PDB file of C-alpha atoms in Angstrom:
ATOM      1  CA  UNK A 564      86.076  67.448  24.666  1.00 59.00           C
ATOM      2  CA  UNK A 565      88.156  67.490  21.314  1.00 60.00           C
ATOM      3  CA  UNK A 566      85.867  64.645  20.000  1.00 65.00           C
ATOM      4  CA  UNK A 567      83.097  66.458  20.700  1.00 55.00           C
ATOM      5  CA  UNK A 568      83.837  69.693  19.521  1.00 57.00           C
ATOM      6  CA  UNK A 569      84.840  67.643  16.062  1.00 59.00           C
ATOM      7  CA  UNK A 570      81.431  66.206  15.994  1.00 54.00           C
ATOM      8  CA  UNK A 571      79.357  69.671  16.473  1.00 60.00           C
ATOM      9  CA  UNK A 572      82.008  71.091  13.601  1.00 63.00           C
ATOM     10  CA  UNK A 573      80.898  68.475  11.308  1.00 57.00           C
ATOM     11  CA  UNK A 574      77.460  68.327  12.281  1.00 54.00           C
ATOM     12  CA  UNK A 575      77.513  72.348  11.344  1.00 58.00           C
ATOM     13  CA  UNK A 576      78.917  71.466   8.028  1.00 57.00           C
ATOM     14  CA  UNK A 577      76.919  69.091   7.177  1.00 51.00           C
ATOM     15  CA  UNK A 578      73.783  71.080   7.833  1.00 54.00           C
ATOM     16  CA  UNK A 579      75.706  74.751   6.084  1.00 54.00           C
ATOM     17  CA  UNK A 580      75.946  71.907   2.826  1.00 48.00           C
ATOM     18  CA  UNK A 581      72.170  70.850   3.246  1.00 49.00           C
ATOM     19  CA  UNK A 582      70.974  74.546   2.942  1.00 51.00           C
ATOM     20  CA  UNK A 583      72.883  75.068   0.234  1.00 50.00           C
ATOM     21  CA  UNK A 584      71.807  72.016  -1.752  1.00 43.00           C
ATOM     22  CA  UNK A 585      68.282  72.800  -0.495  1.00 49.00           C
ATOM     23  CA  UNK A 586      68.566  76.631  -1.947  1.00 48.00           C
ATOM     24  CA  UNK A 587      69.944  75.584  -5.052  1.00 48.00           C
ATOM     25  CA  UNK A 588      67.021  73.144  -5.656  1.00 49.00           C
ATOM     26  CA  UNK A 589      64.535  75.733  -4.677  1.00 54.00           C
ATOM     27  CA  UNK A 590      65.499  78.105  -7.378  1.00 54.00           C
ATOM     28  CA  UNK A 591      65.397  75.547  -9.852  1.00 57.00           C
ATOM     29  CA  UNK A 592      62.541  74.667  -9.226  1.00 86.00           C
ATOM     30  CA  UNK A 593      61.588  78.754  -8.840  1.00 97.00           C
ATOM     31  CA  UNK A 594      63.195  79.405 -12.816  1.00 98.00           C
ATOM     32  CA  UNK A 595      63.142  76.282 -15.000  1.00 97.00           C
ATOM     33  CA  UNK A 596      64.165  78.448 -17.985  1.00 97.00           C
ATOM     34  CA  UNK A 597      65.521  81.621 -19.160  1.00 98.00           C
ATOM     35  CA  UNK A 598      67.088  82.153 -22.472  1.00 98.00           C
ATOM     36  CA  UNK A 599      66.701  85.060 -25.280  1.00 98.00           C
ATOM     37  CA  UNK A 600      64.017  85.263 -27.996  1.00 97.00           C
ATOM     38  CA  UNK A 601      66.258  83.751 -30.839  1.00 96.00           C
ATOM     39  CA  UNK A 602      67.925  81.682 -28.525  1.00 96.00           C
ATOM     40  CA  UNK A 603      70.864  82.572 -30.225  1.00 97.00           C
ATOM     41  CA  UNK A 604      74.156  84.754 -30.033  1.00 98.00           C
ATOM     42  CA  UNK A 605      72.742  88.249 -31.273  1.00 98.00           C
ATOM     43  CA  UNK A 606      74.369  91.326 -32.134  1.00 98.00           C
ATOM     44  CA  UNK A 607      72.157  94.277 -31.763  1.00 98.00           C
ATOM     45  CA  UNK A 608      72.021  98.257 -32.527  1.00 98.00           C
ATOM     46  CA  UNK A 609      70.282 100.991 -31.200  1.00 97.00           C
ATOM     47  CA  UNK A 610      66.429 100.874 -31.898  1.00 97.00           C
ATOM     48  CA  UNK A 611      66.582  97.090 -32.420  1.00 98.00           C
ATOM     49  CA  UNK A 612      64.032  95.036 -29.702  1.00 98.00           C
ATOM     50  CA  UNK A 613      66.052  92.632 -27.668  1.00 98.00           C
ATOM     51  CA  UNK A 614      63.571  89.772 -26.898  1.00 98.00           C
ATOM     52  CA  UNK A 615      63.878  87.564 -23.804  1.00 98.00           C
ATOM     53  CA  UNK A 616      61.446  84.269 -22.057  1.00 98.00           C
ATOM     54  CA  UNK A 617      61.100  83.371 -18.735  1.00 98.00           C
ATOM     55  CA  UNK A 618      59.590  80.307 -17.204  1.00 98.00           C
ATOM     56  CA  UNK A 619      59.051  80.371 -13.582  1.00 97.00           C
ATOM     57  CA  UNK A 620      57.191  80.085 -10.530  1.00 97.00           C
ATOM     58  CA  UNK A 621      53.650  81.923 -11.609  1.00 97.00           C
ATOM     59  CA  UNK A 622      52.572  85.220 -10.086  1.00 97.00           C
ATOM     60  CA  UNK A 623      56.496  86.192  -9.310  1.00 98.00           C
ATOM     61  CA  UNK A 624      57.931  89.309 -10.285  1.00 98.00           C
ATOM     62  CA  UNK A 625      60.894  88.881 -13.248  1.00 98.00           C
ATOM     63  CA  UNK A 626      63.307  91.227 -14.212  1.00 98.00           C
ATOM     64  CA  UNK A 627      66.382  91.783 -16.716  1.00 98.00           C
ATOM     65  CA  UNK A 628      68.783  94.435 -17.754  1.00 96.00           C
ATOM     66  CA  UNK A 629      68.787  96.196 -14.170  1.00 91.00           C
ATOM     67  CA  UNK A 630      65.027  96.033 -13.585  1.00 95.00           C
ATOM     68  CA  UNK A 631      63.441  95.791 -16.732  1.00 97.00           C
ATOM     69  CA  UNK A 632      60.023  94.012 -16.035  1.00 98.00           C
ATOM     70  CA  UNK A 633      59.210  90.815 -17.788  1.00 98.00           C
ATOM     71  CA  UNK A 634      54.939  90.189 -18.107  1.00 98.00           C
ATOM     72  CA  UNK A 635      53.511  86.831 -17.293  1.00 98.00           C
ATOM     73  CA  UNK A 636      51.168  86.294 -20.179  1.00 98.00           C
ATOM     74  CA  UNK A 637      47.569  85.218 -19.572  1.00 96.00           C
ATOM     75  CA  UNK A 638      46.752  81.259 -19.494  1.00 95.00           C
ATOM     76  CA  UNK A 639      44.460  82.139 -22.564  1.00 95.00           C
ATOM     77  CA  UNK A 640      47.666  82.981 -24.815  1.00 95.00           C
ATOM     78  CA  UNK A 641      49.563  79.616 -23.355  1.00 94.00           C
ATOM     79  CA  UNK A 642      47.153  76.651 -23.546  1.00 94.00           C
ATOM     80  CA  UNK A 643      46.577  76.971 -20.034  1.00 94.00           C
ATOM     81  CA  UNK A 644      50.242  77.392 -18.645  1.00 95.00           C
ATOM     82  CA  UNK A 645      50.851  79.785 -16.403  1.00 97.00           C
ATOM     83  CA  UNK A 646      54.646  81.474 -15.196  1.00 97.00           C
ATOM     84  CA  UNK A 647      55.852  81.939 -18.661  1.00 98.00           C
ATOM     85  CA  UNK A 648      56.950  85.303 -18.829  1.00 98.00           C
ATOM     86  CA  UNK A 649      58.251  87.415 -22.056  1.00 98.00           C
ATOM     87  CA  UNK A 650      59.739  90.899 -22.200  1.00 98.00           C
ATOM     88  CA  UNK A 651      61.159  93.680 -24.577  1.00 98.00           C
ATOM     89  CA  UNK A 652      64.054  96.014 -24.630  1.00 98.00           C
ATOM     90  CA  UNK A 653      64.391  98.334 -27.091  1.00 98.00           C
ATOM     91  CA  UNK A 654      68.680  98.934 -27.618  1.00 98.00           C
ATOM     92  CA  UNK A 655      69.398 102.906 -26.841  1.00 97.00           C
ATOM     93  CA  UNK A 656      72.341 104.558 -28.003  1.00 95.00           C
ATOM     94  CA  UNK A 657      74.490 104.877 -25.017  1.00 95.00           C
ATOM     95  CA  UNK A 658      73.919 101.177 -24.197  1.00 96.00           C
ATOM     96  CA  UNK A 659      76.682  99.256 -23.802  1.00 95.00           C
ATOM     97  CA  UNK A 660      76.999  95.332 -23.554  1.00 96.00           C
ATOM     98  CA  UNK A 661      79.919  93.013 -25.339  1.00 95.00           C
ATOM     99  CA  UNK A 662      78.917  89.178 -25.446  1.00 97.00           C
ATOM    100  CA  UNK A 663      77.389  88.488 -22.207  1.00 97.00           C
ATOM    101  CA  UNK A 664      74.468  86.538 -20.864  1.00 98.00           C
ATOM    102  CA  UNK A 665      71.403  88.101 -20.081  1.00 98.00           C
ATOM    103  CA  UNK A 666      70.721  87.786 -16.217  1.00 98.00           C
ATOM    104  CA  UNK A 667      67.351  87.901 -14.860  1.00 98.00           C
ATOM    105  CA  UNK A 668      65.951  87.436 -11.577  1.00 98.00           C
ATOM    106  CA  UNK A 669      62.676  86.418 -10.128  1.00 98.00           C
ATOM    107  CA  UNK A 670      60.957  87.124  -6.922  1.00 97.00           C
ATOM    108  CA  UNK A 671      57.473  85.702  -5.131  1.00 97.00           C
ATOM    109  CA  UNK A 672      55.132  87.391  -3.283  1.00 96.00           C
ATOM    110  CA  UNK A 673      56.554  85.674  -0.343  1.00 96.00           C
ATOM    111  CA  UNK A 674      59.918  87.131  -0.936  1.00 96.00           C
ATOM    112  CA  UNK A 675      61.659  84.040  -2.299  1.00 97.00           C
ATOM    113  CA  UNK A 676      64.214  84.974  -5.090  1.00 97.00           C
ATOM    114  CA  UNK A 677      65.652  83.152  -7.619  1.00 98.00           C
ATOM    115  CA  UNK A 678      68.331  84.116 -10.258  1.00 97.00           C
ATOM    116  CA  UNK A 679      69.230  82.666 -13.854  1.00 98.00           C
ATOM    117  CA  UNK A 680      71.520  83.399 -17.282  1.00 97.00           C
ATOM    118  CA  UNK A 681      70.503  82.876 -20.392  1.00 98.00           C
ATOM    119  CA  UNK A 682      72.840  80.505 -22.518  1.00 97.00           C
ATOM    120  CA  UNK A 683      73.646  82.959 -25.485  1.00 97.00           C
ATOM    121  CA  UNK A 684      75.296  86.232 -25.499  1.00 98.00           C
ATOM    122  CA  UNK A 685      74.161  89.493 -26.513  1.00 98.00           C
ATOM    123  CA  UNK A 686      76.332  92.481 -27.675  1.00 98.00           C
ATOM    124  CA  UNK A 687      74.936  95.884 -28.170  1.00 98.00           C
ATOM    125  CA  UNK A 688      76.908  97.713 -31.162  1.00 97.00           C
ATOM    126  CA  UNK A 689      78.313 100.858 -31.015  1.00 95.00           C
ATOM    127  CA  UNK A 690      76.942 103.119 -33.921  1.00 90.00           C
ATOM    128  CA  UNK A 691      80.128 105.377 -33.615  1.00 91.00           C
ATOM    129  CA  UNK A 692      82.152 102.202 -34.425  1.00 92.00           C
ATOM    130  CA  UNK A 693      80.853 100.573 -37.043  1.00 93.00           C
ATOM    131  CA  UNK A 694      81.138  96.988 -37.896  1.00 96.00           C
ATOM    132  CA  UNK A 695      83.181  96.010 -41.606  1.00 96.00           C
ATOM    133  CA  UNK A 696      83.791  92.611 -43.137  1.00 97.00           C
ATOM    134  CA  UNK A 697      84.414  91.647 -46.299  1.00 96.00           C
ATOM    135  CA  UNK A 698      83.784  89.055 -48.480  1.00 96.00           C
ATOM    136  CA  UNK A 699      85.642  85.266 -49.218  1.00 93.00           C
ATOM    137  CA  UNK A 700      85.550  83.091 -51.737  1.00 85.00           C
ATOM    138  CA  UNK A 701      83.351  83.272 -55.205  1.00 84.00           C
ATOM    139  CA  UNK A 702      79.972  82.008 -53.645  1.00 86.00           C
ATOM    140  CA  UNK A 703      79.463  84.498 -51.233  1.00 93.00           C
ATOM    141  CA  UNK A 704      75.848  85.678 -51.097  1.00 93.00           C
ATOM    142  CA  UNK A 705      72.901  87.688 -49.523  1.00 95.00           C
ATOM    143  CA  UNK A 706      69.715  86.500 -48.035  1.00 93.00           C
ATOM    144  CA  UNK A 707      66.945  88.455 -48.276  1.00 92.00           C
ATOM    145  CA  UNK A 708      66.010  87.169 -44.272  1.00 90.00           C
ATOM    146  CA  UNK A 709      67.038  84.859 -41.244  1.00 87.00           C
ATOM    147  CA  UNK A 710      64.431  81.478 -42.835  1.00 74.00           C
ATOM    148  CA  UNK A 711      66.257  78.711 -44.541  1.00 66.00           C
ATOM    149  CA  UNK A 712      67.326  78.656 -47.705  1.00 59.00           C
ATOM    150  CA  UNK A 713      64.854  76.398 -49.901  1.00 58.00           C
ATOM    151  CA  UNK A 714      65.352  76.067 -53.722  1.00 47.00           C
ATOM    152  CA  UNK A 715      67.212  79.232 -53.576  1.00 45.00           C
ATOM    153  CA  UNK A 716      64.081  81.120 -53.102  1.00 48.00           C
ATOM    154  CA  UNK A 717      66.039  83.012 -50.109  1.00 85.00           C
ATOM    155  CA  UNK A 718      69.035  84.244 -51.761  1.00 89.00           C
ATOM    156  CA  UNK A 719      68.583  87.853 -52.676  1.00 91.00           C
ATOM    157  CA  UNK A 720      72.096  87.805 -54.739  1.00 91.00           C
ATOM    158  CA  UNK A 721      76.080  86.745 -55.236  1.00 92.00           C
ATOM    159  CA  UNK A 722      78.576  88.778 -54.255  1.00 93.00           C
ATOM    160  CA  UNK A 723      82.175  89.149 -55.813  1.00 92.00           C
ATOM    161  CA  UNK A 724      85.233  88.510 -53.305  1.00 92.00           C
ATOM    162  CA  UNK A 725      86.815  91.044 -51.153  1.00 93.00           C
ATOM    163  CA  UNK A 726      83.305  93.260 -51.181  1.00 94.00           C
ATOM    164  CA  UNK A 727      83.486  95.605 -48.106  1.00 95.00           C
ATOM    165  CA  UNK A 728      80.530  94.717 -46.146  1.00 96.00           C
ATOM    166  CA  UNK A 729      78.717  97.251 -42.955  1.00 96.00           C
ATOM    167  CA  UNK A 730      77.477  94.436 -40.098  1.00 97.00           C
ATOM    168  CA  UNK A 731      74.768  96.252 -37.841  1.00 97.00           C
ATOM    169  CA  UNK A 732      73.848  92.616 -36.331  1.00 98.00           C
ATOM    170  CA  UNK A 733      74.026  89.167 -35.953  1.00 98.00           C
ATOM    171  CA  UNK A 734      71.832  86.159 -34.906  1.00 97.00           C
ATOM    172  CA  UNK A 735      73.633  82.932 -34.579  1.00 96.00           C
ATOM    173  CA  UNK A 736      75.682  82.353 -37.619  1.00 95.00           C
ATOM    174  CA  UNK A 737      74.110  85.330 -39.933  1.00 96.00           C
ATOM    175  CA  UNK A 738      75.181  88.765 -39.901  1.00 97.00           C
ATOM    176  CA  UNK A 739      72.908  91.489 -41.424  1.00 97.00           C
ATOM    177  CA  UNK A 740      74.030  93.788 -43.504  1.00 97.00           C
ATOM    178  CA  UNK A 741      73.107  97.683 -44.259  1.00 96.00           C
ATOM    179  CA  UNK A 742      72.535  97.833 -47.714  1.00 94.00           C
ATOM    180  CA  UNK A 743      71.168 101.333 -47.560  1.00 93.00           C
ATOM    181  CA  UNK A 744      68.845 103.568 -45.590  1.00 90.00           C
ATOM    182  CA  UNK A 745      65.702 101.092 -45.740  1.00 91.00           C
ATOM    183  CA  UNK A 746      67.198  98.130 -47.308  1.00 94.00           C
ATOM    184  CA  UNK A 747      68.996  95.294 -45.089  1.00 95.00           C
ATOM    185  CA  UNK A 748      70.190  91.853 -45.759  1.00 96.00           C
ATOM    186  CA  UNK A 749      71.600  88.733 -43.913  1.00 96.00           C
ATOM    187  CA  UNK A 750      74.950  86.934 -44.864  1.00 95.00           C
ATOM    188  CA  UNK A 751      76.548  83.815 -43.790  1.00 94.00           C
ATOM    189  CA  UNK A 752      79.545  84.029 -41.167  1.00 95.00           C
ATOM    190  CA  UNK A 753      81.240  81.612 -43.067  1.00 94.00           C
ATOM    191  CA  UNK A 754      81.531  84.299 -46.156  1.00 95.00           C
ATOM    192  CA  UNK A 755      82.880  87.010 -44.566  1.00 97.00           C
ATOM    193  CA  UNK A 756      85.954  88.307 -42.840  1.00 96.00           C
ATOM    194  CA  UNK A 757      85.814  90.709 -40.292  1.00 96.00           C
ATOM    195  CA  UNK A 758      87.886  94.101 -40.434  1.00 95.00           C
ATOM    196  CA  UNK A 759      89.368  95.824 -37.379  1.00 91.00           C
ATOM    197  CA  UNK A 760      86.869  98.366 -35.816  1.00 84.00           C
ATOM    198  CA  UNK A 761      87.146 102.208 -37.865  1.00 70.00           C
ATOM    199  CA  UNK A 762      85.982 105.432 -36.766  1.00 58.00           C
ATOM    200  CA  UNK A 763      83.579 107.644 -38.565  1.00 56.00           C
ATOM    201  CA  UNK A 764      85.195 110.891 -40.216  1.00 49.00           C
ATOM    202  CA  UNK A 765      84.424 113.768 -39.744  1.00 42.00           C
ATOM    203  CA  UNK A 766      84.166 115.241 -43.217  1.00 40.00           C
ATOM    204  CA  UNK A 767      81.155 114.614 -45.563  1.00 37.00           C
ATOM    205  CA  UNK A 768      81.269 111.953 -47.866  1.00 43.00           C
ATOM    206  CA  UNK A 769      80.490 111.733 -51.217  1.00 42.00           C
ATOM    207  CA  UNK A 770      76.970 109.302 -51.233  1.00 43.00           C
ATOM    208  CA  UNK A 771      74.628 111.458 -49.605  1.00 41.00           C
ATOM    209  CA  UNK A 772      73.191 110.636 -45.898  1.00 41.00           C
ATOM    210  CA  UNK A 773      76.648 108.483 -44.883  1.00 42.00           C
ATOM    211  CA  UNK A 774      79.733 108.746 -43.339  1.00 42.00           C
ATOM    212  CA  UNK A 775      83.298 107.600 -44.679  1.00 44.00           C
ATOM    213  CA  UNK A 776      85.115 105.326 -43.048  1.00 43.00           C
ATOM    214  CA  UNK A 777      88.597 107.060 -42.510  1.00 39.00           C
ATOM    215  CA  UNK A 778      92.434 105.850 -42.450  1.00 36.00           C
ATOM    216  CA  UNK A 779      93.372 109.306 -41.509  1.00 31.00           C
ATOM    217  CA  UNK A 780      91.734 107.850 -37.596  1.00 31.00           C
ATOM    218  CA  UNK A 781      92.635 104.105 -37.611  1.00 33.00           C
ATOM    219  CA  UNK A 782      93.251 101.498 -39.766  1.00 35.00           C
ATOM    220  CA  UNK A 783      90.206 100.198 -41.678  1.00 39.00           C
ATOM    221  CA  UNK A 784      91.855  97.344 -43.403  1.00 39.00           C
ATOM    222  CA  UNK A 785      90.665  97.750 -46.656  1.00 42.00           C
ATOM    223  CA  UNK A 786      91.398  95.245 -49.403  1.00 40.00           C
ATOM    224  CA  UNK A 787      92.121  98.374 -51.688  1.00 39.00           C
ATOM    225  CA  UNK A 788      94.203 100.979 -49.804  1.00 37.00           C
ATOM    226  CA  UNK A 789      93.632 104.299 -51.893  1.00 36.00           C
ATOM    227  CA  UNK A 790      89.785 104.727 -50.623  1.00 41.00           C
ATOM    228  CA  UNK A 791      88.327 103.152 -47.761  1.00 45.00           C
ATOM    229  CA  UNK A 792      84.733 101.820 -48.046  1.00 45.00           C
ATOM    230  CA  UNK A 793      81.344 104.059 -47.681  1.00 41.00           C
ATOM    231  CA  UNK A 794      79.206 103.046 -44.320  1.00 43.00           C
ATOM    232  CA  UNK A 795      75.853 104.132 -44.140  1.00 43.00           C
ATOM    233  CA  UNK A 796      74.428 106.141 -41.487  1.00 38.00           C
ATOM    234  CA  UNK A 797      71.073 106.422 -39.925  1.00 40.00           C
ATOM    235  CA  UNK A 798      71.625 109.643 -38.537  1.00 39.00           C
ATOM    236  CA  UNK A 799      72.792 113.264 -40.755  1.00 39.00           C
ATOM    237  CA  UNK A 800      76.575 113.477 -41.603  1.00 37.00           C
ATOM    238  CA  UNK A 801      78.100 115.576 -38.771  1.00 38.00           C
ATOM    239  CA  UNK A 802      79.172 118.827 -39.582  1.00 39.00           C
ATOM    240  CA  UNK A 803      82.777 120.458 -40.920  1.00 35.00           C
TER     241      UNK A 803
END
C-alpha cells in the first residue's frame, strides 16, 4: 500500500510539473516580446508620452499600466505581420512610478492569458521634486537631441564645471535638461553629478516664471553655498 501510494504521489507531481512547463510554453509562445519604445531606461515627467510594443498572439486584447489598451496595428502598416501591438501613455501629475518594468498582459478571445515585463525601467518624476546635477570635468557638454554625435554637428555647447543642471528626463545614458520654458537639451550621464532631491520654495524668485530651489527646506547641495540654483517651472510661481 505504501509503494503504491508513493507511486500515485509521484505520478501527481510529475503531471502538477508538466502543466506548469506546458503553461509556461504557452505564454511564450502567446507574448514573444514586450519592451518600451526606446528600449531603454527612461525618466519621464508629466505630459511626456510613455511609448510601449507588444508582439503577441494576433486578435488578443493587451494591456499596461492597470488597463491601458495597447492597438494591434493593421497588416498594411507591418509588411503583412499581424499581433504587433503599440500603445501611448501620456505621464499625469499625480503619477507615480520609481524604476520599474512595465507589465503588460494579454488575453485571447478564448480566454487564454498571458503576462510579460519589459526589460528597462521607467520612473515617472515628481515635478514638486525636482531633479539637480551638476557638472564634472572641463568637457562637459549639451546636445541639442538623443542622435549620435557626428563631426560635432550634435553638440549644442561646452559647459564650465560645477554648472547646476535641472534633469526633467532620461533615456538610457542621456539626461535632458530644462534650459528654459521652450528650450531643452540632452547631456551625457557621464558629465554630471547628481544632487540630493530639493523642494520648491515657496517665495517668488527672482527670474520670472520659476521657482528657487531652497536650503531653508532641505539641503540642495550646491557647489556654492550662499544661493542655491534657479529651476524652471512649467507651471506659475505659487503664491506668498
Amino acid at each position: 500500500m505504501k509503494i503504491l501510494h508513493k507511486l500515485i504521489s509521484g505520478l501527481a507531481l510529475a503531471g502538477s510539473l508538466l502543466m506548469g512547463a506546458t503553461a509556461w510554453a504557452q505564454q511564450s509562445r502567446l507574448i514573444e516580446t514586450a519592451e518600451t519604445v526606446p528600449a531603454a531606461n527612461q525618466w519621464l515627467s508629466p505630459g511626456d508620452r510613455l511609448q510601449v510594443r507588444v508582439v503577441g498572439q494576433p486578435g488578443a486584447r493587451v494591456t499596461f499600466l492597470n488597463g491601458q489598451p495597447l492597438t494591434e496595428l493593421a497588416p498594411a502598416l507591418t509588411n503583412g505581420k499581424r499581433g504587433i501591438y503599440q500603445g501611448t501613455y501620456l505621464v499625469q501629475p499625480t503619477d507615480t512610478l520609481q524604476d520599474r518594468p512595465i507589465s503588460f498582459q494579454l488575453l485571447t478571445p478564448d480566454s487564454l492569458t498571458a503576462t510579460a515585463r519589459s526589460k528597462n525601467t521607467i520612473r515617472f518624476l515628481n515635478p514638486s521634486v525636482p531633479v539637480l546635477a551638476t557638472t564634472r570635468g572641463p568637457l562637459a557638454y549639451l546636445n541639442y537631441g538623443l542622435g549620435e554625435d557626428r563631426l560635432g554637428g550634435a553638440k549644442l555647447g561646452y559647459l564650465d564645471s560645477l554648472v547646476v543642471l535641472h534633469l526633467t528626463g532620461r533615456v538610457g545614458d542621456l539626461y535632458r535638461v530644462q534650459l528654459s520654458r521652450h528650450q531643452t537639451a540632452w547631456v551625457p550621464q557621464e558629465v554630471v553629478r547628481l544632487l540630493p532631491p530639493v523642494a520648491l520654495c515657496r517665495h517668488l524668485s527672482p527670474a520670472p516664471g520659476a521657482y528657487r530651489a531652497t536650503r531653508c527646506l532641505t539641503t540642495c547641495g550646491c557647489p556654492s553655498p550662499p544661493a542655491c540654483p534657479i529651476v524652471p517651472s512649467s507651471s506659475p510661481s505659487p503664491a506668498d
